[in-house]
PDB file of C-alpha atoms in Angstrom:
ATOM      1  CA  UNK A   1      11.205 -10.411  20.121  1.00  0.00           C
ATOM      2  CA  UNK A   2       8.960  -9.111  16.965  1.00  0.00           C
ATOM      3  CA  UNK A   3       6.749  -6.387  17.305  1.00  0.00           C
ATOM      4  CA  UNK A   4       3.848  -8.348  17.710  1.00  0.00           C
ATOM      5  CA  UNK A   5       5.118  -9.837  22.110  1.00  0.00           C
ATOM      6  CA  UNK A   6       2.597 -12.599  21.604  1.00  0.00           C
ATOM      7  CA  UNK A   7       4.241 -14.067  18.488  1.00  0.00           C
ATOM      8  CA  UNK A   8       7.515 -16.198  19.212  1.00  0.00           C
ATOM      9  CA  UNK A   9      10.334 -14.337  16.315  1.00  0.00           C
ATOM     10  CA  UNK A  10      10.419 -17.717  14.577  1.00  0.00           C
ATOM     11  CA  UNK A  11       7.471 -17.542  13.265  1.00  0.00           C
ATOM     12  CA  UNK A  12       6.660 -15.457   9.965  1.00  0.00           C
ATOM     13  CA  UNK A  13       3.581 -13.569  10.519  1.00  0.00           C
ATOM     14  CA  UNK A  14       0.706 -14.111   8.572  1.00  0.00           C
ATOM     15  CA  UNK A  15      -0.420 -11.884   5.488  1.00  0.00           C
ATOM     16  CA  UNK A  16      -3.734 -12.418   5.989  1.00  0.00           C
ATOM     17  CA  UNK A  17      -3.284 -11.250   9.742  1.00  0.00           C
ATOM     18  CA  UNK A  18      -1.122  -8.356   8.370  1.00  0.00           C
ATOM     19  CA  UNK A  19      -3.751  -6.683   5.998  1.00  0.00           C
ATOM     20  CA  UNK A  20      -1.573  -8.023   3.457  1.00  0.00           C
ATOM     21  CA  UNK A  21      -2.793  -8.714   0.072  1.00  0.00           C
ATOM     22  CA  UNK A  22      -2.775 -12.991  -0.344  1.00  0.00           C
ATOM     23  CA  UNK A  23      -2.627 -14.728  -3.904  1.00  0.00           C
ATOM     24  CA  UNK A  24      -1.554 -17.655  -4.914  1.00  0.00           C
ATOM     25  CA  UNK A  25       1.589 -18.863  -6.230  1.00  0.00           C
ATOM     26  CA  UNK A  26       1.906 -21.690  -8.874  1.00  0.00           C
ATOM     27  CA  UNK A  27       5.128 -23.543  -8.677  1.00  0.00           C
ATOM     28  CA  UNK A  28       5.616 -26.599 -10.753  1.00  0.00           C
ATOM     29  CA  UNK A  29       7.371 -29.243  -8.771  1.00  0.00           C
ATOM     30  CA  UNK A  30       9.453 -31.750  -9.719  1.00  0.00           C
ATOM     31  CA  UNK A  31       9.473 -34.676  -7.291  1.00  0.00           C
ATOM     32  CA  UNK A  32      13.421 -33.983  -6.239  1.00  0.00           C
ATOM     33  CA  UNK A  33      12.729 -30.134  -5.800  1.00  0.00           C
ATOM     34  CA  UNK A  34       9.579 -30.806  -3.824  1.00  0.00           C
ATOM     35  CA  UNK A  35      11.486 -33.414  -1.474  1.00  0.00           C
ATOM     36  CA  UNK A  36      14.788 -30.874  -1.437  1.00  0.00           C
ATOM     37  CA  UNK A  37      12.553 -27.992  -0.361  1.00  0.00           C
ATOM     38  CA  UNK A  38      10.287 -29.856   2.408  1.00  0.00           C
ATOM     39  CA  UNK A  39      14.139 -31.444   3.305  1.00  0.00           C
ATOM     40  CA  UNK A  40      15.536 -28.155   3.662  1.00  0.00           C
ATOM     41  CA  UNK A  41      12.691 -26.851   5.398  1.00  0.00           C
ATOM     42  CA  UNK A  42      12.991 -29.454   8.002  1.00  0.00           C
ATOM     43  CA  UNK A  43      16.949 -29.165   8.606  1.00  0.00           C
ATOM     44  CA  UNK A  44      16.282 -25.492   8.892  1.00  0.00           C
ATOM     45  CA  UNK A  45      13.999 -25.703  11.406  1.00  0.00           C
ATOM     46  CA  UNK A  46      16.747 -27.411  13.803  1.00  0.00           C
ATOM     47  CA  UNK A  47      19.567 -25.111  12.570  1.00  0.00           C
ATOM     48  CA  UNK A  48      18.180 -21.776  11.886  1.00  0.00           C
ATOM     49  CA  UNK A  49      16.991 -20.228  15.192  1.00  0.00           C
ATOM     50  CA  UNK A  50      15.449 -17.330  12.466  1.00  0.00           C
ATOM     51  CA  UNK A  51      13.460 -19.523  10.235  1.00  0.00           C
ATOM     52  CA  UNK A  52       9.665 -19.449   9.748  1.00  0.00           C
ATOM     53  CA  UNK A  53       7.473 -22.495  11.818  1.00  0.00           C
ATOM     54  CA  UNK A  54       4.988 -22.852   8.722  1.00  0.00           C
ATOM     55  CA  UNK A  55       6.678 -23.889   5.078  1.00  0.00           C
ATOM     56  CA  UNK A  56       5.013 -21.225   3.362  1.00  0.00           C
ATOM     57  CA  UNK A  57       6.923 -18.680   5.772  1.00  0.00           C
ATOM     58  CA  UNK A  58       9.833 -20.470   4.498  1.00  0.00           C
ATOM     59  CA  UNK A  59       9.088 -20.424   1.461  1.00  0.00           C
ATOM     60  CA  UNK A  60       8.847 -16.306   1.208  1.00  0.00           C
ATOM     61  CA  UNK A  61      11.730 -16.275   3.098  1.00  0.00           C
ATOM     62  CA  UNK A  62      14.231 -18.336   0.388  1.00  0.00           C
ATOM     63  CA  UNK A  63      12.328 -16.335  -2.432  1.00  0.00           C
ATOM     64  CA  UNK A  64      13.097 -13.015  -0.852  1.00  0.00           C
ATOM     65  CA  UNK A  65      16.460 -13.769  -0.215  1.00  0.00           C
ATOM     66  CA  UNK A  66      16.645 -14.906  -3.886  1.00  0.00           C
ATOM     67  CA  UNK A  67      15.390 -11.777  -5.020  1.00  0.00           C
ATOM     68  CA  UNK A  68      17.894  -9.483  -2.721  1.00  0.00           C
ATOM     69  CA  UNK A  69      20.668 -11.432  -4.940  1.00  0.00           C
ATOM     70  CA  UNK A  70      21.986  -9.990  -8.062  1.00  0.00           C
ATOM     71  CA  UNK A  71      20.873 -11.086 -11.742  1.00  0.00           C
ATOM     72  CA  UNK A  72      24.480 -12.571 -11.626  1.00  0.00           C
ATOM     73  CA  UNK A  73      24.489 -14.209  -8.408  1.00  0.00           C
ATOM     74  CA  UNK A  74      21.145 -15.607  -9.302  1.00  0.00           C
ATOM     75  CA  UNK A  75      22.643 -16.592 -12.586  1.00  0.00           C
ATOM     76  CA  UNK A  76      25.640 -18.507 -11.057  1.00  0.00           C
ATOM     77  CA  UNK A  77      23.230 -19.871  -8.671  1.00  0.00           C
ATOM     78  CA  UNK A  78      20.748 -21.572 -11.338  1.00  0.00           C
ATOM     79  CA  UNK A  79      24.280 -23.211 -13.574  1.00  0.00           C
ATOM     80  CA  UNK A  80      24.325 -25.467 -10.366  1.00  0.00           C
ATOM     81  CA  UNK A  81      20.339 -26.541 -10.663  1.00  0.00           C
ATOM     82  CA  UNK A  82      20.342 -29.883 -12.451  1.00  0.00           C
ATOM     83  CA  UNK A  83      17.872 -29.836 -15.345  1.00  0.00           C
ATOM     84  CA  UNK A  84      14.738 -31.760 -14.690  1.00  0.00           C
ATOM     85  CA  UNK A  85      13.355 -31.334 -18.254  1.00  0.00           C
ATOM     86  CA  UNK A  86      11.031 -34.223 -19.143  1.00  0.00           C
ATOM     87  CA  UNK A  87      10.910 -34.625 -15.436  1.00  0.00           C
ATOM     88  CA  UNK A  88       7.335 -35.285 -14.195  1.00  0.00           C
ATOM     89  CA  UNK A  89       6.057 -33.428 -11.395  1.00  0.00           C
ATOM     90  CA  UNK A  90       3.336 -31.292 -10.138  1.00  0.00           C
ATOM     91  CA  UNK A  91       1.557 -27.793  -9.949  1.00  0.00           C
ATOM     92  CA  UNK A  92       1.126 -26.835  -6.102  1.00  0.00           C
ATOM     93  CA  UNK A  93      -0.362 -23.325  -4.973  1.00  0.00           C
ATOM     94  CA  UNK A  94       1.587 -21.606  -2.207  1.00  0.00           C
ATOM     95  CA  UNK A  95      -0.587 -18.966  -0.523  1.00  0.00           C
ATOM     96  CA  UNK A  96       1.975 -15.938  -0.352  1.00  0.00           C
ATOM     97  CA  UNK A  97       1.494 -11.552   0.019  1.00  0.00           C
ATOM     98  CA  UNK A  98       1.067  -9.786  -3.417  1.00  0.00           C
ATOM     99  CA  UNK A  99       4.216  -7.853  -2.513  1.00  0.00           C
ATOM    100  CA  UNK A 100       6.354 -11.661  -2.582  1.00  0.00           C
ATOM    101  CA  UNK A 101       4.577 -11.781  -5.953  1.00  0.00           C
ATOM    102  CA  UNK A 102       5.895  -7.960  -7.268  1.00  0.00           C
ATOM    103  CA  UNK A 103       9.365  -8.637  -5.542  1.00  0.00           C
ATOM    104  CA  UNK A 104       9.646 -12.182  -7.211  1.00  0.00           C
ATOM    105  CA  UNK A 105       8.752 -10.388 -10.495  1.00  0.00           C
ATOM    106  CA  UNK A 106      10.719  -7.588 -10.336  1.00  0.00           C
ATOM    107  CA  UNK A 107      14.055  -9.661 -10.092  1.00  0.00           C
ATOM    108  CA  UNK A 108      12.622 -11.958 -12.797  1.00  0.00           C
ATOM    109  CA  UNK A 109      12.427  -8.811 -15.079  1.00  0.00           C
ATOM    110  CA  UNK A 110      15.725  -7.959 -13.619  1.00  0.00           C
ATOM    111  CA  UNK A 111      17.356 -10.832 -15.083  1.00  0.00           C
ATOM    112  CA  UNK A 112      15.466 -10.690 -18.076  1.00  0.00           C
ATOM    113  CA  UNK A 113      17.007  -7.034 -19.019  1.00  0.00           C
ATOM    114  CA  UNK A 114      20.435  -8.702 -17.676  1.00  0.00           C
ATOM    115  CA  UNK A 115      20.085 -11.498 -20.789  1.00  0.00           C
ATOM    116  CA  UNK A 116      18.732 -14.719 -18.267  1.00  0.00           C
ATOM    117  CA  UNK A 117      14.691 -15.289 -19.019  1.00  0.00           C
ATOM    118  CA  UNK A 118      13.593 -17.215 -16.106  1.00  0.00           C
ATOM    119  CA  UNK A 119       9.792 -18.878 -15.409  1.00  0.00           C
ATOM    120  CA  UNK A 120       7.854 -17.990 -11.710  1.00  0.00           C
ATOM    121  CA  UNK A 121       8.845 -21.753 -11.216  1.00  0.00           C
ATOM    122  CA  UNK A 122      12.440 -21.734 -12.246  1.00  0.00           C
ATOM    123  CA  UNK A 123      12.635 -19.049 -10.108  1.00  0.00           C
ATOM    124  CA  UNK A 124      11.641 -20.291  -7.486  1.00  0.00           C
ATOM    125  CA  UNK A 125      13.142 -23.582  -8.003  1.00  0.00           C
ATOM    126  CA  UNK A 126      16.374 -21.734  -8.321  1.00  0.00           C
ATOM    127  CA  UNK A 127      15.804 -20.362  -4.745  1.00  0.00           C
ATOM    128  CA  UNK A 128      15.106 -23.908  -2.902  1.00  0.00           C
ATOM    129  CA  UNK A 129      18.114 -25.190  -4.396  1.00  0.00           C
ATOM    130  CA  UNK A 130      20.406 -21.839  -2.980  1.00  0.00           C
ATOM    131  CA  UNK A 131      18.349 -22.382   0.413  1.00  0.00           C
ATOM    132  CA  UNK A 132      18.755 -26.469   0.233  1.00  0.00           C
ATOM    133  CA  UNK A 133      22.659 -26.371  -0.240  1.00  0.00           C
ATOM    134  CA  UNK A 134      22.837 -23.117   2.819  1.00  0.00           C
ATOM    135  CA  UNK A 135      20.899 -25.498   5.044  1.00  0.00           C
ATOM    136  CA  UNK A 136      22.806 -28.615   4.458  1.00  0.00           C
ATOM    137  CA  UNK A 137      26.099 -26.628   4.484  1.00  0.00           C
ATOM    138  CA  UNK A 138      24.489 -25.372   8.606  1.00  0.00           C
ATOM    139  CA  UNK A 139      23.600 -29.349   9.133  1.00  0.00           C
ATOM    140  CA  UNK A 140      26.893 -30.145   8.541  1.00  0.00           C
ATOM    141  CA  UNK A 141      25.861 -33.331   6.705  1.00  0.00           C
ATOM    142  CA  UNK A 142      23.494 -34.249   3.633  1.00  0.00           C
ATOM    143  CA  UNK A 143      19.825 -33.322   4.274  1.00  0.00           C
ATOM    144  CA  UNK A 144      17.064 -35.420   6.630  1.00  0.00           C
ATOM    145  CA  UNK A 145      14.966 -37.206   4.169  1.00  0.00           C
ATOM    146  CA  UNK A 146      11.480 -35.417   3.405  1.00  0.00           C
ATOM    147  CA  UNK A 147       8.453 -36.168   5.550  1.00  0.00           C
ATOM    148  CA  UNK A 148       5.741 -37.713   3.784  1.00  0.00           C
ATOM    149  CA  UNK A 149       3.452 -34.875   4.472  1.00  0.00           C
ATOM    150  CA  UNK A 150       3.990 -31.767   6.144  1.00  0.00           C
ATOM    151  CA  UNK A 151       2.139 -30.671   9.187  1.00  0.00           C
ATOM    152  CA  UNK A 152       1.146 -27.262  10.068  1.00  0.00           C
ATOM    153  CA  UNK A 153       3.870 -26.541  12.820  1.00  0.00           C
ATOM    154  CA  UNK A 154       6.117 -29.471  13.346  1.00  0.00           C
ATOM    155  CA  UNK A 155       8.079 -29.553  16.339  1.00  0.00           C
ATOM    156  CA  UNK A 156      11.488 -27.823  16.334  1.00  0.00           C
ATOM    157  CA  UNK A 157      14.668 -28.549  18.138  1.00  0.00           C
ATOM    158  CA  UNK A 158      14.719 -25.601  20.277  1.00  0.00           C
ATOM    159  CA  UNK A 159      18.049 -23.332  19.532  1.00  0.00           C
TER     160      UNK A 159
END
């Protein structure tokens, strides 16, 4: 159980409720990385006992565990993202604590000094596509389709 006995460990605890600076972060979307991230989401929420009830708790989480790689794993990691240039998509604001922000940074400068320059959105892209293939690999088959529209909490299969 978390420190906080009222809040079930699944779910990531707020920033606001933290004292956490909030900001927002812009991510550019293709359509294919915005259905393989609400995808992987979903399949993670039946097969990871750990992950977050909201998406943007999910979210932090794959970006975190992005940045904890190493400019090469993260390099080896984004040779496997397909390129989606001339791809349409969209700009969507993910409300997320300054210190996601710094992290995400940090290993972007990281991989900068290490001869890889990488966008906020790349990186991130980069990320859903590492957590998208650990989730399916946990599924044991190919990913649910996305839901249309994500609610706030949707139900989870309970582990």
């Amino acid at each position: 159980m978390s420190a906080d006995k009222n809040r079930p460990p699944t779910a990531a605890p707020p920033a606001e409720a933290s004292g956490a600076k909030v900001e927002q972060l812009g991510v550019y979307w293709s359509r294919s990385n915005w259905d393989l991230a609400r995808s992987a989401y979903v399949a993670d929420l039946d097969t990871d006992p750990d992950s977050p009830a909201v998406f943007a708790g999910w979210l932090v989480r794959v970006i975190e565990q992005h940045v904890a790689r190493t400019p090469a794993a993260r390099a080896k990691i984004a040779d496997q993202v397909p390129e989606s240039g001339g791809v349409r998509g969209s700009s969507r604001g993910h409300r997320v604590g300054r210190a996601v922000i710094d992290a995400l940074e940090g290993a972007i400068v990281q991989d900068r000094l290490d001869g890889r320059t990488v966008s906020r959105s790349a990186f991130v892209i980069e990320a859903v596509h590492a957590a998208g293939e650990a989730a399916r690999i946990r599924l044991g088959r190919p990913l649910p389709p996305p839901p249309a529209k994500l609610g706030y909490r949707p139900p989870r299969r309970r582990v």
